[in-house]
mmCIF file of C-alpha atoms in Angstrom:
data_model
loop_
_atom_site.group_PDB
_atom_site.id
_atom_site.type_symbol
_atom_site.label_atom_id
_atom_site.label_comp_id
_atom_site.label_asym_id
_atom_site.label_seq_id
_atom_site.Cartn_x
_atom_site.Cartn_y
_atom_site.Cartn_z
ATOM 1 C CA UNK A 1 -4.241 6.453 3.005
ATOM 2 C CA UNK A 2 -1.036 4.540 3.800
ATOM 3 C CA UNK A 3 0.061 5.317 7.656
ATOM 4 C CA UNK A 4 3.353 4.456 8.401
ATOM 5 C CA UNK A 5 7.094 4.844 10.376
ATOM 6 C CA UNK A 6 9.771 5.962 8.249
ATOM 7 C CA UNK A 7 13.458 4.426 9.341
ATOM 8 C CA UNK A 8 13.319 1.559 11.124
ATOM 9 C CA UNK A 9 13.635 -2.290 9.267
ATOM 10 C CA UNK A 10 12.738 -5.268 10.692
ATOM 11 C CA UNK A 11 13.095 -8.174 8.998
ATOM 12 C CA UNK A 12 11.028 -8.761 5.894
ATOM 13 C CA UNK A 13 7.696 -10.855 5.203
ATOM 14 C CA UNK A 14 8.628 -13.694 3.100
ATOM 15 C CA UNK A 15 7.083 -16.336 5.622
ATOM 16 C CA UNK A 16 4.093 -13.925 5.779
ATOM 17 C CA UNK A 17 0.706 -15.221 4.188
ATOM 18 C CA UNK A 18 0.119 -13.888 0.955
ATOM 19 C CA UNK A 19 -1.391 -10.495 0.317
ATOM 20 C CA UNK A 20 -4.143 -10.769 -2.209
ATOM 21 C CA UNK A 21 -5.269 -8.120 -5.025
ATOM 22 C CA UNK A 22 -8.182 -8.863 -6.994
ATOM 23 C CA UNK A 23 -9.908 -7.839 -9.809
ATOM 24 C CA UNK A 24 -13.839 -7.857 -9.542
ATOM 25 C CA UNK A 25 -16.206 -5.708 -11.492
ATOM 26 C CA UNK A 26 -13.440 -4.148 -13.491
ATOM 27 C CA UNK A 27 -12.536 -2.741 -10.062
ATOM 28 C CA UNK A 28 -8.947 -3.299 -7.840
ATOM 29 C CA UNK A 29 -9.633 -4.945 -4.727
ATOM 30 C CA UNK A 30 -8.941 -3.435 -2.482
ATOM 31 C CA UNK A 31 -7.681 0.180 -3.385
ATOM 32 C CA UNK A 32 -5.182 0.254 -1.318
ATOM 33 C CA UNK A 33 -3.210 -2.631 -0.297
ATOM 34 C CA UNK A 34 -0.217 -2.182 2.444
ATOM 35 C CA UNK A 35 2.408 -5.505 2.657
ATOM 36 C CA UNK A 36 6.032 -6.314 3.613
ATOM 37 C CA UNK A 37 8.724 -6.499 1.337
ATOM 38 C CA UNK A 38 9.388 -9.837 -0.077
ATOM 39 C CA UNK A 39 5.861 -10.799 1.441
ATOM 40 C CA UNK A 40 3.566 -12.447 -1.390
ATOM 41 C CA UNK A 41 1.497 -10.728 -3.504
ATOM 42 C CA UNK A 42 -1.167 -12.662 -5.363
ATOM 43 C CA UNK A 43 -2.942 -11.093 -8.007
ATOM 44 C CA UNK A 44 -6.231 -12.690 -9.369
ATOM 45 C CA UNK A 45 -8.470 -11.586 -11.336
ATOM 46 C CA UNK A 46 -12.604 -12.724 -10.477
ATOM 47 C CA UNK A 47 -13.680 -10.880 -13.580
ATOM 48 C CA UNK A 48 -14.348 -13.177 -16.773
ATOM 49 C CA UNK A 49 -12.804 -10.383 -19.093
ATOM 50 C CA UNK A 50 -9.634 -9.437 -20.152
ATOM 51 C CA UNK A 51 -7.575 -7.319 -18.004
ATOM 52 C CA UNK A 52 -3.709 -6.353 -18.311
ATOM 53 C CA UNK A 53 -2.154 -5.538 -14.599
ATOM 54 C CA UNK A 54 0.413 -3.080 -15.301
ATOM 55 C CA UNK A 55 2.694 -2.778 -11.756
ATOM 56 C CA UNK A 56 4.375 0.896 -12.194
ATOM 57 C CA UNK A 57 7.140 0.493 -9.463
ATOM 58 C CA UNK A 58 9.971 2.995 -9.618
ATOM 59 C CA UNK A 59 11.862 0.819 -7.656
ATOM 60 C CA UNK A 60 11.624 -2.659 -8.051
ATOM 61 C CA UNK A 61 10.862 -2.271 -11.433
ATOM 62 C CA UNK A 62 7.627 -2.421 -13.755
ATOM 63 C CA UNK A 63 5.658 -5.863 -14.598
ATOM 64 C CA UNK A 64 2.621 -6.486 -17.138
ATOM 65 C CA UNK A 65 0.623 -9.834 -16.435
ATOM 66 C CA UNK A 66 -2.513 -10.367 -18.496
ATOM 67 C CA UNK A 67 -5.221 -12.219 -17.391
ATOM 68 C CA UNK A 68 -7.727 -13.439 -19.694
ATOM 69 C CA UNK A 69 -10.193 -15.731 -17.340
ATOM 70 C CA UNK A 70 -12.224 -15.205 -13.897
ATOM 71 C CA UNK A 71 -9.916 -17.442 -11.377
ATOM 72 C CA UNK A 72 -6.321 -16.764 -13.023
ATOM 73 C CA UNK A 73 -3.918 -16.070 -10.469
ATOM 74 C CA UNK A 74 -0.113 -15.017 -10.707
ATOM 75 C CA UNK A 75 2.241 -14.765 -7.319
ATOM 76 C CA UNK A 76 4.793 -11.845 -7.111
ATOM 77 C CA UNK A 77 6.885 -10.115 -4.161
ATOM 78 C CA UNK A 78 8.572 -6.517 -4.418
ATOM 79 C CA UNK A 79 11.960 -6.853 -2.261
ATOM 80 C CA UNK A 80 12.550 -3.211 -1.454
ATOM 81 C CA UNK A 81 10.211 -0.631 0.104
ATOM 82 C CA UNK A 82 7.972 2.231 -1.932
ATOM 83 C CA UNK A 83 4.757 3.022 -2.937
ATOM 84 C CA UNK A 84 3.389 2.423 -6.278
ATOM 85 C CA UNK A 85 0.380 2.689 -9.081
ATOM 86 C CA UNK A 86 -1.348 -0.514 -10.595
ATOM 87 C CA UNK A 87 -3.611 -0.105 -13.115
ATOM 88 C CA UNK A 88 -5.238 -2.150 -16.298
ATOM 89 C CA UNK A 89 -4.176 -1.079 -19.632
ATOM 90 C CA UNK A 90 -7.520 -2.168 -20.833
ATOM 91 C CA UNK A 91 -9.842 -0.780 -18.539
ATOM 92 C CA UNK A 92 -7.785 2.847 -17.433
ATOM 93 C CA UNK A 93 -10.131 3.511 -14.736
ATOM 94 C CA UNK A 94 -8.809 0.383 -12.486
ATOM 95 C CA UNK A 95 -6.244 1.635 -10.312
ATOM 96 C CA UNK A 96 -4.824 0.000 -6.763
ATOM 97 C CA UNK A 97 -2.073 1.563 -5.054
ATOM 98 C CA UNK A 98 0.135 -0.824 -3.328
ATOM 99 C CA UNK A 99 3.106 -0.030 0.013
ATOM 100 C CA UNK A 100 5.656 -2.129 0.281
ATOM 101 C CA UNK A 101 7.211 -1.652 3.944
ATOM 102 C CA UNK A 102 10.576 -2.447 5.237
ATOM 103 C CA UNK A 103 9.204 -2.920 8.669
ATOM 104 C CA UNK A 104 5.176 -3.731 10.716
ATOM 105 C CA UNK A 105 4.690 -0.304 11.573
ATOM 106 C CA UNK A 106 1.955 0.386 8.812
ATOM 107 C CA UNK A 107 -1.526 0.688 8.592
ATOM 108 C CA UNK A 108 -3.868 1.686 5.567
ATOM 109 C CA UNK A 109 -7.051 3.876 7.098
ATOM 110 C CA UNK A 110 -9.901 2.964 7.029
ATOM 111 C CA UNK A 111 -12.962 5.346 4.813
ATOM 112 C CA UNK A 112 -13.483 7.428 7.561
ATOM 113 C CA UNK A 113 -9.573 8.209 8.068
ATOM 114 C CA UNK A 114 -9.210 5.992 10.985
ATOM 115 C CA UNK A 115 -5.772 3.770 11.778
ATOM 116 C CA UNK A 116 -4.039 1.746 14.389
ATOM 117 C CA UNK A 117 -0.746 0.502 14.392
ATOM 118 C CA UNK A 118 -0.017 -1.851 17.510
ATOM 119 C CA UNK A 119 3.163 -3.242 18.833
ATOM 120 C CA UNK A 120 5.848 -0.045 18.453
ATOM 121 C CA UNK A 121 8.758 -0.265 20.329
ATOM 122 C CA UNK A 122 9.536 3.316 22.667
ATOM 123 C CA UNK A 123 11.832 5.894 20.381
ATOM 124 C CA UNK A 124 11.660 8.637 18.028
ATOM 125 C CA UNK A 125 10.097 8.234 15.064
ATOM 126 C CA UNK A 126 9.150 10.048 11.555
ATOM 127 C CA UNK A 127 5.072 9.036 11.185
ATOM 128 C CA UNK A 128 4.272 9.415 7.463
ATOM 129 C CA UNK A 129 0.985 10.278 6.090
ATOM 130 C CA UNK A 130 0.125 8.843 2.073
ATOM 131 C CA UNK A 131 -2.323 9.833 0.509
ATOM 132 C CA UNK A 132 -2.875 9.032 -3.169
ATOM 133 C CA UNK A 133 -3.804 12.493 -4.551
ATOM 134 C CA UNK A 134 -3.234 14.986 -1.651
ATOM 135 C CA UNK A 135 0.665 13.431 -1.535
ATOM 136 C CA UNK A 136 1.931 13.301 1.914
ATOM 137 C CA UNK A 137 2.827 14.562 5.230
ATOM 138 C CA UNK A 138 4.998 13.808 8.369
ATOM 139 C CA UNK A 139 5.297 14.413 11.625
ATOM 140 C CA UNK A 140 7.394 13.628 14.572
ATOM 141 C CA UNK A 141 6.574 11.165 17.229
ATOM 142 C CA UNK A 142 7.873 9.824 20.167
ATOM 143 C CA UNK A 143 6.563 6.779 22.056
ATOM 144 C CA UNK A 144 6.986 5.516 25.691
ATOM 145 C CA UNK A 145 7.468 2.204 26.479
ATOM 146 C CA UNK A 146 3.691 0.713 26.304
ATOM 147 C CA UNK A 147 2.127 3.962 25.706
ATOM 148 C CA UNK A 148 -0.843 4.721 23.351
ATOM 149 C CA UNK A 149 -0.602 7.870 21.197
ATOM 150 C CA UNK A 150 -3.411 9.648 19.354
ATOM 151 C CA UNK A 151 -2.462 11.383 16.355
ATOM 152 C CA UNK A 152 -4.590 13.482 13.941
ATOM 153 C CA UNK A 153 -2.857 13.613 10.921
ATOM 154 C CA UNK A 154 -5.478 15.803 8.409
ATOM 155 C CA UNK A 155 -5.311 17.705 4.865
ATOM 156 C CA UNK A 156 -5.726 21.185 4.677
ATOM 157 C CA UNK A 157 -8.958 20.733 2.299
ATOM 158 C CA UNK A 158 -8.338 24.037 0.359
ATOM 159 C CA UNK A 159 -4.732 22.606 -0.032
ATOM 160 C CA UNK A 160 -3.892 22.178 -3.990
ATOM 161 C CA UNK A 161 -3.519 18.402 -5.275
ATOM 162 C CA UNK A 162 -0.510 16.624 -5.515
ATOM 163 C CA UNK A 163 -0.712 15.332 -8.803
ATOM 164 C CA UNK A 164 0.078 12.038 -8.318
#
């Protein structure tokens, strides 16, 4: 699940390091992969098979990059924020899900649901909750200065699926 505060910009990651998605055992590595916009995203693939990454973004537009040997890279960056599908047009089953963020207020859980998100400055805020097929929910937060918050952000589990 992507975890993350809806609103506020700051700056953008183009002096970060570089995020990295990889492809091993016909598999996205990882799943879910949270970066900044304009941050680098290199894409490699480990695998010594064909694979077509197919970036579905809405937003900052759709890419196809085929890879065709274990080692090839390609860099890329998405400029504006949103939350999009990558999959391989050769093997349908790999999918990675990739948030781009406008600001360092994210987090992506960990398997057990589990997220922390350091360093937010006191206000109101909109806290977002992603979640690949359940869709998402928000809720309304407000911080102190220097306070820690626990939130429990959960899906109803007899709740429908989103259909993403």
């Amino acid at each position: 699940c992507f975890v993350y505060l809806k609103g506020p910009r700051a700056g953008h990651g183009s002096s970060m390091p570089s995020a990295l998605l990889d492809q091993v055992n016909c598999q996205y590595e990882p799943h879910v992969l949270a970066l900044r916009t304009n941050q680098p995203l290199v894409i490699r693939s480990s695998d010594a098979t064909l694979h077509d990454v197919h970036v579905q973004s809405q937003i900052n537009g759709t890419a196809n990059y085929a890879m065709t040997h274990a080692g090839q890279e390609c860099t890329t960056h998405f400029a504006y924020p949103e939350i999009f599908r990558i999959g391989c047009d050769v093997h349908p089953w790999m999918t990675a899900w990739v948030g781009v963020f406008d600001n360092p207020w994210f987090a992506v859980s960990d398997s057990s649901g589990h997220f922390e998100i350091k360093n937010i400055p006191a206000g109101k805020y909109t806290m977002i909750l992603w979640q690949e097929r359940l869709g998402q929910q928000q809720r309304a937060i407000t911080l102190a200065e220097h306070q820690a918050l626990n939130v429990d952000l959960s899906y109803d589990p007899g709740a429908s699926l989103a259909g993403n």
